Amino acid sequence: MTAMWRVLVVFCTLSVLSLSYGGDIKAKSCSDVRQAYTAKGFSLVNVPHQEMSGEHLRVCPQGYTCCTSDMEDKLGQQSKLEFENLVEETSHTLRTTFVSRHKKFDEFFLELLDNSEKSLNDMFTRTYGKLYMQNSEVFLDLFTELKRYYTGGNVNLDEMLNDFWSRLLERMFQLLNSQYHFTDDYLECISKYTDQLKPFGDVPRKLKAQVTRAFIAARTFVQGLMVGREVANRVAKVNVAPACIRALTKMLYCPYCRGLPGLKPCQNYCQNVMRGCLANQADLDPEWNLFIDAMLLVADRLQGPFNIEAVMDPIDVKISEAIMTMQDNSMTVSAKVFQGCGQPKPSGMGSSSRGSRSARGISDVFNARFRPYSPEERPTTAAGTSLDRLRIVWRTMQHSVVDIKEKLKQSKKFWSKLPDEICVKDKMTESDEEQCWNSHAKARYFPEVVKDGLTNQLNNPEVEVDITRPDTLIRQQIMTLRVMTNKLKNAYNGNDIYFQDSSELTSSTKGTPTIRSQPE
């Protein structure tokens, strides 16, 4: 009896201990997890009320858990979505800076071109009257080509400006020698004497130097803003690899499965996850920094003597000055042309066809000299008022140049600093290093933070990164920045780069660049 009594006591004791342990299991409720889970917008169907064994989990620790396999999968997708949103939100200021500044500069430059054209048309109509109106397409074509260049057209500024002065010489020469008839061949001969005779004085050389430098800087700077915008937009659309999704799930939502839905990750833990997931983005940084430095150089040009406003505002006065010079030197110019090209026939001796160059928009008789233009006669009409307004806009734009330069400086090292920006304490991570999620439990995180960039992820303890397979999209953006940086550097030096197709500028490396040096 005594032996049997002892056995019975032992059996009862084990039973009580067993029941007691089972009671503890039931006491660990999943109510906090259920509340947090439904707050994310998920259904509570099949969500456990109490912890259960976690052998079915593939990402989170397999101890007692509040997560089913379906919950783990859904939380994995939620991790991916939240990560994508985090990168978009963190890069929002950078991207909107490029978007807003590109729009602002582009609108200003186009408006400046339009108003300069209107100002010239108004002044020349008042100054030269019918003679200008009959030959106005020469000047309209000049502005058309300038706009086409600025908006990305394949225009050689040097050749285009030479052509403008050659055409103007032809028209002027005919007007000043209207008693003669000039054939197309004769007009071609006149054009050959443009450089030798310098009929317009030094204006063409000076204006060419100013226009080319100003337009190269303006167009390239605005294109740089566009490229910066496109690159930032594309890089912010992260390609989330499966290994990254697993790491994100483990960091953001495995605390749910452990019954700790409010627990934030340790900061160094977050850093390692983000450096692994954003390794390719960090590799963009060196080329991005060179691009920003080149943008800052060209921004300096926009504030210097070759800024586009300083060129376009008085362009009408400069061209008018050239016309006056041609008129004053008309006798000498005509004599040298007659000597080199031969004596033309009097206008009454030959009939010209309606479509010949000599007949286009030229008055049959021209007896009066061009009326001189003085600065006091500058138009006070809407065009003049508009230019006055543009000067105020330009002063505002000068402040904007200072502003964009500051914003550009702030954007340096943006992509390598992105993990730091995301893993901000109190917002994303827990400030108490002892009371944070370390990937397994609420405790300190001991591994060191790896360096940024793809090659440094070989020993990342949180994310399995294949360092032999760089992201193709990121490599394309690196090449895009490299091409744009080269163009910006050349623009700063007064050289232009022409591409076979400028529309491909932001896609990859299409277009064979050719550097063309512009005059000093």
Coordinates of C-alpha atoms in Angstrom, one line a residue:
M1 CA 0.0 0.0 0.0
T2 CA 2.8 2.3 0.9
A3 CA 4.5 1.8 -2.5
M4 CA 1.2 2.3 -4.4
W5 CA 0.5 5.5 -2.4
R6 CA 3.9 6.9 -3.4
V7 CA 3.2 6.2 -7.1
L8 CA -0.2 7.8 -6.8
V9 CA 1.3 11.0 -5.2
V10 CA 4.0 11.2 -7.9
F11 CA 1.3 10.8 -10.6
C12 CA -0.9 13.5 -9.1
T13 CA 2.0 15.9 -8.8
L14 CA 3.0 15.5 -12.4
S15 CA -0.6 15.9 -13.4
V16 CA -0.9 19.2 -11.4
L17 CA 2.4 20.5 -12.9
S18 CA 1.2 19.6 -16.4
L19 CA -2.1 21.3 -15.9
S20 CA -0.3 24.3 -14.4
Y21 CA 2.0 24.6 -17.5
G22 CA -1.0 24.2 -19.8
G23 CA -2.7 27.1 -18.0
D24 CA 0.3 29.3 -18.6
I25 CA 0.1 28.6 -22.4
K26 CA -3.6 29.5 -22.5
A27 CA -2.9 32.7 -20.5
K28 CA -0.7 34.1 -23.4
S29 CA -3.4 35.8 -25.4
C30 CA -3.0 37.1 -29.0
S31 CA -5.5 39.9 -28.5
D32 CA -2.9 42.7 -29.0
V33 CA -1.7 41.0 -32.2
R34 CA -5.3 40.6 -33.4
Q35 CA -5.9 44.3 -32.8
A36 CA -2.7 45.4 -34.6
Y37 CA -3.3 42.9 -37.4
T38 CA -6.8 44.2 -38.1
A39 CA -5.6 47.8 -37.9
K40 CA -3.4 47.0 -41.0
G41 CA -6.6 46.2 -42.8
F42 CA -6.4 42.4 -42.7
S43 CA -9.3 40.1 -41.8
L44 CA -9.3 38.3 -38.4
V45 CA -10.6 35.1 -40.0
N46 CA -8.4 32.2 -38.9
V47 CA -6.3 34.5 -36.7
P48 CA -5.6 32.6 -33.4
H49 CA -6.8 33.9 -30.1
Q50 CA -3.9 32.3 -28.2
E51 CA -0.3 31.4 -29.0
M52 CA 0.3 28.1 -30.8
S53 CA 3.3 26.1 -31.9
G54 CA 5.2 27.8 -34.7
E55 CA 6.8 24.9 -36.7
H56 CA 4.9 26.1 -39.8
L57 CA 6.7 29.5 -39.9
R58 CA 9.3 30.0 -42.7
V59 CA 10.6 33.5 -41.8
C60 CA 9.9 34.2 -38.2
P61 CA 11.2 32.3 -35.2
Q62 CA 9.5 28.9 -34.8
G63 CA 8.7 29.1 -31.1
Y64 CA 5.2 29.7 -29.7
T65 CA 3.5 32.2 -32.0
C66 CA 0.4 34.2 -32.8
C67 CA 0.9 33.9 -36.6
T68 CA -0.4 31.4 -39.1
S69 CA 1.4 30.7 -42.4
D70 CA -1.2 32.9 -44.2
M71 CA -0.6 35.7 -41.7
E72 CA 3.2 35.5 -42.3
D73 CA 2.7 35.7 -46.1
K74 CA 0.4 38.7 -45.8
L75 CA 2.8 40.4 -43.4
G76 CA 5.6 39.8 -45.9
Q77 CA 3.7 41.6 -48.6
Q78 CA 2.9 44.4 -46.2
S79 CA 6.6 44.7 -45.4
K80 CA 7.4 45.0 -49.1
L81 CA 4.8 47.7 -49.6
E82 CA 5.8 49.7 -46.5
F83 CA 9.5 49.6 -47.6
E84 CA 8.6 50.9 -51.1
N85 CA 6.6 53.7 -49.5
L86 CA 9.4 54.5 -47.1
V87 CA 11.9 55.0 -49.9
E88 CA 9.4 57.1 -51.9
E89 CA 8.6 59.2 -48.8
T90 CA 12.3 59.7 -47.8
S91 CA 13.2 60.7 -51.4
H92 CA 10.1 62.9 -51.8
T93 CA 11.9 66.2 -51.1
L94 CA 14.8 65.4 -53.4
R95 CA 12.5 64.5 -56.2
T96 CA 10.1 67.4 -55.9
T97 CA 13.1 69.8 -55.8
F98 CA 14.2 68.7 -59.2
V99 CA 10.6 68.6 -60.6
S100 CA 9.7 72.2 -59.3
R101 CA 13.1 73.8 -60.3
H102 CA 13.0 72.2 -63.8
K103 CA 9.5 73.5 -64.4
K104 CA 10.4 77.0 -63.1
F105 CA 13.6 77.4 -65.1
D106 CA 12.1 76.0 -68.3
E107 CA 9.1 78.3 -68.2
F108 CA 11.4 81.3 -67.5
F109 CA 13.8 80.6 -70.4
L110 CA 11.0 80.0 -72.9
E111 CA 9.2 83.2 -71.7
L112 CA 12.4 85.2 -72.0
L113 CA 12.9 83.9 -75.6
D114 CA 9.3 84.8 -76.6
N115 CA 9.6 88.3 -75.1
S116 CA 13.0 89.0 -76.7
E117 CA 11.5 88.1 -80.1
K118 CA 8.5 90.3 -79.5
S119 CA 10.7 93.2 -78.4
L120 CA 12.9 92.9 -81.5
N121 CA 9.8 92.7 -83.7
D122 CA 8.3 95.8 -82.1
M123 CA 11.5 97.8 -82.2
F124 CA 12.4 96.9 -85.8
T125 CA 8.9 97.6 -87.0
R126 CA 9.0 101.1 -85.5
T127 CA 12.6 101.7 -86.6
Y128 CA 12.7 100.2 -90.1
G129 CA 9.0 99.9 -90.9
K130 CA 8.1 98.2 -94.2
L131 CA 11.7 97.2 -95.0
Y132 CA 11.8 95.1 -91.8
M133 CA 8.4 93.6 -92.3
Q134 CA 9.3 92.5 -95.9
N135 CA 12.4 90.7 -94.5
S136 CA 11.2 89.8 -91.0
E137 CA 11.5 86.0 -91.7
V138 CA 15.3 86.3 -91.4
F139 CA 14.9 87.4 -87.8
L140 CA 11.9 85.1 -87.0
D141 CA 14.0 82.1 -88.3
L142 CA 16.8 83.2 -85.8
F143 CA 14.5 82.9 -82.9
T144 CA 12.9 79.8 -84.2
E145 CA 16.3 78.1 -84.3
L146 CA 17.2 79.4 -80.9
K147 CA 14.1 77.9 -79.4
R148 CA 14.6 74.7 -81.2
Y149 CA 18.1 74.5 -79.8
Y150 CA 17.0 75.2 -76.3
T151 CA 14.2 72.6 -76.4
G152 CA 16.6 69.9 -77.4
G153 CA 16.8 70.2 -81.2
N154 CA 19.9 69.1 -83.1
V155 CA 21.0 72.7 -83.9
N156 CA 24.6 73.8 -84.3
L157 CA 24.6 77.3 -82.8
D158 CA 27.8 78.3 -84.5
E159 CA 26.6 77.4 -88.0
M160 CA 23.1 78.7 -87.4
L161 CA 24.4 82.2 -86.3
N162 CA 26.8 82.3 -89.3
D163 CA 23.8 81.5 -91.6
F164 CA 21.8 84.3 -90.0
W165 CA 24.5 87.0 -90.6
S166 CA 25.0 85.7 -94.2
R167 CA 21.3 86.0 -94.9
L168 CA 21.2 89.4 -93.4
L169 CA 24.2 90.5 -95.5
E170 CA 22.5 89.3 -98.6
R171 CA 19.3 91.2 -97.8
M172 CA 21.1 94.3 -96.8
F173 CA 23.4 94.3 -99.8
Q174 CA 20.5 94.1 -102.1
L175 CA 18.6 96.9 -100.3
L176 CA 21.7 99.1 -100.4
N177 CA 22.3 98.3 -104.1
S178 CA 18.8 98.1 -105.3
Q179 CA 19.8 99.6 -108.7
Y180 CA 21.4 96.2 -109.5
H181 CA 19.9 92.8 -110.2
F182 CA 21.6 89.9 -108.3
T183 CA 21.4 86.3 -109.3
D184 CA 21.4 83.4 -106.8
D185 CA 25.0 82.6 -107.7
Y186 CA 26.0 86.2 -107.1
L187 CA 24.3 86.1 -103.7
E188 CA 26.2 83.0 -102.8
C189 CA 29.4 84.8 -103.7
I190 CA 28.5 87.7 -101.4
S191 CA 28.1 85.3 -98.5
K192 CA 31.6 84.1 -98.9
Y193 CA 32.8 87.6 -98.1
T194 CA 31.1 87.8 -94.7
D195 CA 34.1 86.9 -92.6
Q196 CA 36.6 88.8 -94.8
L197 CA 34.8 92.1 -95.0
K198 CA 33.3 92.1 -91.5
P199 CA 30.3 94.3 -92.8
F200 CA 28.6 94.2 -89.4
G201 CA 31.7 95.2 -87.4
D202 CA 32.6 93.1 -84.3
V203 CA 28.9 92.5 -83.4
P204 CA 28.6 89.0 -84.9
R205 CA 31.7 87.7 -83.1
K206 CA 30.7 89.2 -79.7
L207 CA 27.1 88.1 -80.0
K208 CA 28.1 84.6 -81.1
A209 CA 30.3 84.2 -78.0
Q210 CA 27.6 85.4 -75.7
V211 CA 24.7 83.5 -77.3
T212 CA 26.5 80.2 -77.6
R213 CA 27.8 80.3 -74.0
A214 CA 24.5 81.5 -72.6
F215 CA 22.4 79.0 -74.5
I216 CA 24.7 76.1 -73.8
A217 CA 24.6 76.8 -70.1
A218 CA 20.8 77.4 -70.0
R219 CA 19.9 74.3 -72.1
T220 CA 22.3 72.0 -70.3
F221 CA 21.3 73.2 -66.8
V222 CA 17.6 72.6 -67.5
Q223 CA 18.4 69.2 -69.1
G224 CA 20.5 68.4 -66.0
L225 CA 17.5 69.2 -63.8
M226 CA 15.4 67.0 -66.0
V227 CA 17.9 64.1 -65.8
G228 CA 18.2 64.5 -62.0
R229 CA 14.4 64.3 -61.8
E230 CA 14.2 61.2 -63.9
V231 CA 17.1 59.4 -62.2
A232 CA 15.7 60.1 -58.8
N233 CA 12.2 59.0 -59.8
R234 CA 13.5 55.7 -61.3
V235 CA 15.9 54.9 -58.4
A236 CA 13.2 55.6 -55.8
K237 CA 11.1 52.8 -57.4
V238 CA 13.0 50.1 -55.7
N239 CA 13.3 46.6 -57.0
V240 CA 12.7 44.5 -53.8
A241 CA 14.4 41.1 -54.0
P242 CA 12.9 38.1 -52.2
A243 CA 15.8 38.0 -49.7
C244 CA 15.1 41.6 -48.9
I245 CA 11.4 40.9 -48.3
R246 CA 12.3 38.1 -45.9
A247 CA 14.6 40.4 -44.0
L248 CA 12.0 43.2 -43.9
T249 CA 9.3 40.8 -42.7
K250 CA 11.6 39.5 -39.9
M251 CA 12.4 43.1 -38.8
L252 CA 9.0 44.7 -39.1
Y253 CA 6.5 42.0 -38.4
C254 CA 8.0 39.0 -36.7
P255 CA 7.4 40.9 -33.4
Y256 CA 3.7 40.4 -34.2
C257 CA 4.2 36.7 -34.3
R258 CA 6.0 36.8 -31.0
G259 CA 3.1 38.7 -29.4
L260 CA 5.0 42.0 -29.4
P261 CA 3.2 44.1 -32.1
G262 CA 4.3 47.5 -30.7
L263 CA 8.0 46.6 -30.5
K264 CA 10.3 48.6 -32.8
P265 CA 13.6 47.2 -34.3
C266 CA 17.0 48.1 -32.9
Q267 CA 18.6 50.9 -34.9
N268 CA 21.8 49.0 -35.9
Y269 CA 19.6 46.0 -36.9
C270 CA 17.5 48.4 -39.1
Q271 CA 20.7 49.8 -40.6
N272 CA 21.9 46.3 -41.7
V273 CA 18.6 45.4 -43.2
M274 CA 18.4 48.7 -45.2
R275 CA 22.0 48.6 -46.3
G276 CA 21.4 45.2 -47.7
C277 CA 18.1 46.1 -49.4
L278 CA 19.5 49.4 -50.7
A279 CA 23.0 48.2 -51.7
N280 CA 22.5 49.0 -55.4
Q281 CA 21.1 52.5 -54.7
A282 CA 24.2 53.3 -52.6
D283 CA 26.4 52.4 -55.6
L284 CA 24.7 55.2 -57.5
D285 CA 26.2 57.8 -55.0
P286 CA 29.7 58.4 -56.5
E287 CA 28.3 59.2 -59.9
W288 CA 25.4 61.2 -58.4
N289 CA 27.9 63.3 -56.4
L290 CA 29.9 64.1 -59.6
F291 CA 26.7 65.0 -61.4
I292 CA 25.7 67.4 -58.6
D293 CA 29.2 69.0 -58.6
A294 CA 28.9 69.6 -62.4
M295 CA 25.4 71.1 -61.9
L296 CA 26.8 73.5 -59.4
L297 CA 29.5 74.6 -61.9
V298 CA 26.9 75.4 -64.6
A299 CA 24.7 77.2 -62.1
D300 CA 27.7 79.6 -61.6
R301 CA 27.5 80.3 -65.3
L302 CA 23.8 81.3 -64.9
Q303 CA 24.9 84.0 -62.5
G304 CA 27.9 85.2 -64.6
P305 CA 28.3 87.6 -67.5
F306 CA 27.1 85.0 -70.0
N307 CA 23.7 84.5 -68.3
I308 CA 20.9 84.2 -70.8
E309 CA 19.0 87.3 -69.7
A310 CA 22.1 89.5 -70.2
V311 CA 22.3 88.3 -73.8
M312 CA 18.6 88.1 -74.8
D313 CA 17.4 91.4 -73.4
P314 CA 19.6 93.7 -75.6
I315 CA 19.8 91.4 -78.6
D316 CA 17.6 93.7 -80.6
V317 CA 19.9 96.6 -79.9
K318 CA 23.0 94.7 -80.8
I319 CA 21.5 93.5 -84.2
S320 CA 20.4 97.1 -84.9
E321 CA 23.9 98.3 -84.2
A322 CA 25.2 95.7 -86.7
I323 CA 22.8 97.0 -89.3
M324 CA 23.9 100.6 -88.7
T325 CA 27.5 99.5 -89.1
M326 CA 26.7 97.8 -92.4
Q327 CA 24.9 100.9 -93.6
D328 CA 27.9 103.2 -92.7
N329 CA 30.3 100.9 -94.5
S330 CA 28.1 100.1 -97.5
M331 CA 30.3 101.9 -100.1
T332 CA 33.4 100.1 -99.1
V333 CA 31.7 96.7 -98.7
S334 CA 29.9 97.1 -102.1
A335 CA 33.2 98.0 -103.9
K336 CA 35.0 95.0 -102.5
V337 CA 32.2 92.7 -103.4
F338 CA 32.0 94.0 -106.9
Q339 CA 35.7 93.5 -107.2
G340 CA 35.6 90.0 -106.0
C341 CA 32.3 88.8 -107.4
G342 CA 32.1 90.9 -110.6
Q343 CA 30.0 93.9 -111.6
P344 CA 26.3 93.1 -111.4
K345 CA 23.9 94.0 -114.1
P346 CA 21.6 97.0 -113.7
S347 CA 18.1 95.9 -112.4
G348 CA 16.4 96.9 -115.7
M349 CA 18.6 94.6 -117.8
G350 CA 17.4 91.3 -116.6
S351 CA 14.1 89.8 -115.4
S352 CA 14.1 87.8 -112.3
S353 CA 11.9 84.8 -111.6
R354 CA 9.3 85.2 -108.9
G355 CA 10.9 82.5 -106.8
S356 CA 14.5 83.7 -107.0
R357 CA 16.4 84.7 -103.8
S358 CA 17.0 88.2 -105.2
A359 CA 13.2 88.9 -105.4
R360 CA 12.1 87.5 -102.1
G361 CA 10.7 90.4 -100.0
I362 CA 13.0 93.1 -101.5
S363 CA 11.7 96.5 -102.4
D364 CA 12.2 97.5 -106.0
V365 CA 13.5 100.9 -105.1
F366 CA 15.3 101.8 -101.9
N367 CA 16.4 105.5 -101.8
A368 CA 16.2 106.3 -98.1
R369 CA 18.8 105.3 -95.5
F370 CA 17.8 103.2 -92.6
R371 CA 16.5 105.4 -89.8
P372 CA 19.0 105.4 -87.0
Y373 CA 18.0 103.9 -83.7
S374 CA 18.7 105.5 -80.4
P375 CA 18.3 104.0 -76.9
E376 CA 15.7 106.6 -76.0
E377 CA 13.4 105.1 -78.6
R378 CA 13.2 101.8 -76.9
P379 CA 9.6 100.6 -77.1
T380 CA 7.3 101.5 -74.2
T381 CA 4.6 99.2 -75.5
A382 CA 3.5 95.9 -74.0
A383 CA 6.7 94.3 -75.2
G384 CA 8.8 96.7 -73.3
T385 CA 6.7 96.4 -70.2
S386 CA 6.9 92.7 -70.5
L387 CA 10.7 92.9 -70.6
D388 CA 10.7 95.1 -67.5
R389 CA 8.6 92.5 -65.8
L390 CA 11.0 89.8 -66.9
R391 CA 13.9 91.7 -65.4
I392 CA 12.0 91.5 -62.1
V393 CA 11.5 87.8 -62.8
W394 CA 15.2 87.4 -63.6
R395 CA 16.2 88.9 -60.2
T396 CA 13.8 86.4 -58.6
M397 CA 15.5 83.7 -60.7
Q398 CA 18.9 84.8 -59.4
H399 CA 17.6 84.1 -55.9
S400 CA 16.3 80.8 -57.3
V401 CA 19.8 79.9 -58.6
V402 CA 21.2 80.5 -55.1
D403 CA 18.3 78.4 -53.8
I404 CA 18.8 75.5 -56.2
K405 CA 22.6 75.5 -55.5
E406 CA 21.9 75.1 -51.8
K407 CA 19.4 72.3 -52.6
L408 CA 21.9 70.6 -54.9
K409 CA 24.6 70.7 -52.2
Q410 CA 22.2 69.1 -49.7
S411 CA 21.4 66.3 -52.1
K412 CA 25.0 65.1 -52.2
K413 CA 25.5 61.6 -50.7
F414 CA 21.8 61.2 -50.7
W415 CA 21.7 57.5 -51.8
S416 CA 24.3 56.3 -49.4
K417 CA 22.6 58.1 -46.5
L418 CA 19.2 56.7 -47.4
P419 CA 19.4 53.9 -44.8
D420 CA 20.3 56.5 -42.1
E421 CA 17.3 58.6 -43.2
I422 CA 14.9 55.6 -43.0
C423 CA 16.2 54.2 -39.7
V424 CA 15.6 57.3 -37.7
K425 CA 15.3 56.7 -33.9
D426 CA 11.9 57.0 -32.3
K427 CA 10.2 57.2 -35.8
M428 CA 11.3 53.9 -37.3
T429 CA 13.5 52.4 -34.6
E430 CA 13.6 52.1 -30.8
S431 CA 16.0 54.5 -29.0
D432 CA 16.4 52.1 -26.0
E433 CA 19.1 49.6 -27.2
E434 CA 18.0 47.1 -24.6
Q435 CA 14.3 47.2 -25.3
C436 CA 14.2 46.8 -29.1
W437 CA 13.6 43.9 -31.5
N438 CA 16.9 42.3 -32.5
S439 CA 15.4 39.7 -35.0
H440 CA 14.7 37.1 -32.4
A441 CA 13.6 38.8 -29.1
K442 CA 13.4 42.0 -27.2
A443 CA 17.1 42.5 -26.5
R444 CA 20.2 44.3 -27.6
Y445 CA 21.5 43.9 -31.1
F446 CA 25.2 42.9 -31.2
P447 CA 26.3 42.5 -34.8
E448 CA 28.2 45.5 -36.3
V449 CA 26.7 47.6 -39.1
V450 CA 28.1 46.8 -42.5
K451 CA 29.3 49.5 -44.9
D452 CA 27.1 50.7 -47.8
G453 CA 27.4 49.5 -51.4
L454 CA 26.9 46.1 -53.1
T455 CA 30.4 44.7 -52.5
N456 CA 30.2 45.3 -48.7
Q457 CA 27.1 43.1 -48.3
L458 CA 29.0 39.8 -48.5
N459 CA 29.0 39.6 -44.7
N460 CA 25.6 41.3 -44.0
P461 CA 24.1 39.2 -41.2
E462 CA 20.5 40.1 -42.1
V463 CA 20.1 40.1 -45.9
E464 CA 21.5 37.6 -48.4
V465 CA 22.7 39.8 -51.2
D466 CA 24.2 38.4 -54.4
I467 CA 27.0 40.8 -55.0
T468 CA 27.8 39.3 -58.4
R469 CA 24.5 40.6 -59.9
P470 CA 24.2 44.4 -59.9
D471 CA 20.8 45.9 -60.5
T472 CA 20.4 46.6 -64.2
L473 CA 18.2 49.7 -63.7
I474 CA 20.7 51.2 -61.3
R475 CA 23.6 50.6 -63.8
Q476 CA 21.6 52.3 -66.5
Q477 CA 21.1 55.4 -64.3
I478 CA 24.8 55.5 -63.5
M479 CA 25.5 55.6 -67.2
T480 CA 22.8 58.3 -67.7
L481 CA 24.4 60.4 -65.0
R482 CA 27.9 59.9 -66.4
V483 CA 26.8 61.1 -69.9
M484 CA 25.0 64.2 -68.3
T485 CA 28.0 65.0 -66.1
N486 CA 30.2 65.0 -69.2
K487 CA 27.8 67.3 -71.0
L488 CA 27.6 69.7 -68.0
K489 CA 31.4 69.9 -67.7
N490 CA 31.7 70.8 -71.4
A491 CA 28.9 73.4 -71.0
Y492 CA 30.8 75.0 -68.2
N493 CA 33.8 75.3 -70.5
G494 CA 31.7 76.8 -73.3
N495 CA 31.6 73.6 -75.4
D496 CA 28.5 71.8 -76.6
I497 CA 27.8 68.2 -77.0
Y498 CA 25.3 67.0 -79.7
F499 CA 23.6 63.7 -79.5
Q500 CA 22.1 61.7 -82.4
D501 CA 18.8 61.7 -80.4
S502 CA 18.6 64.0 -77.4
S503 CA 15.3 62.3 -76.4
E504 CA 17.4 59.3 -75.4
L505 CA 19.4 61.3 -72.9
T506 CA 17.7 59.9 -69.8
S507 CA 17.3 56.3 -70.9
S508 CA 20.8 54.9 -71.4
T509 CA 23.9 55.6 -73.4
K510 CA 22.3 56.0 -76.9
G511 CA 23.5 58.8 -79.0
T512 CA 27.1 59.3 -80.0
P513 CA 28.4 62.5 -78.4
T514 CA 30.4 65.0 -80.4
I515 CA 32.1 68.0 -78.7
R516 CA 32.0 71.2 -80.6
S517 CA 34.1 74.1 -79.3
Q518 CA 32.4 77.5 -79.2
P519 CA 34.1 80.9 -79.7
E520 CA 35.6 82.8 -76.8

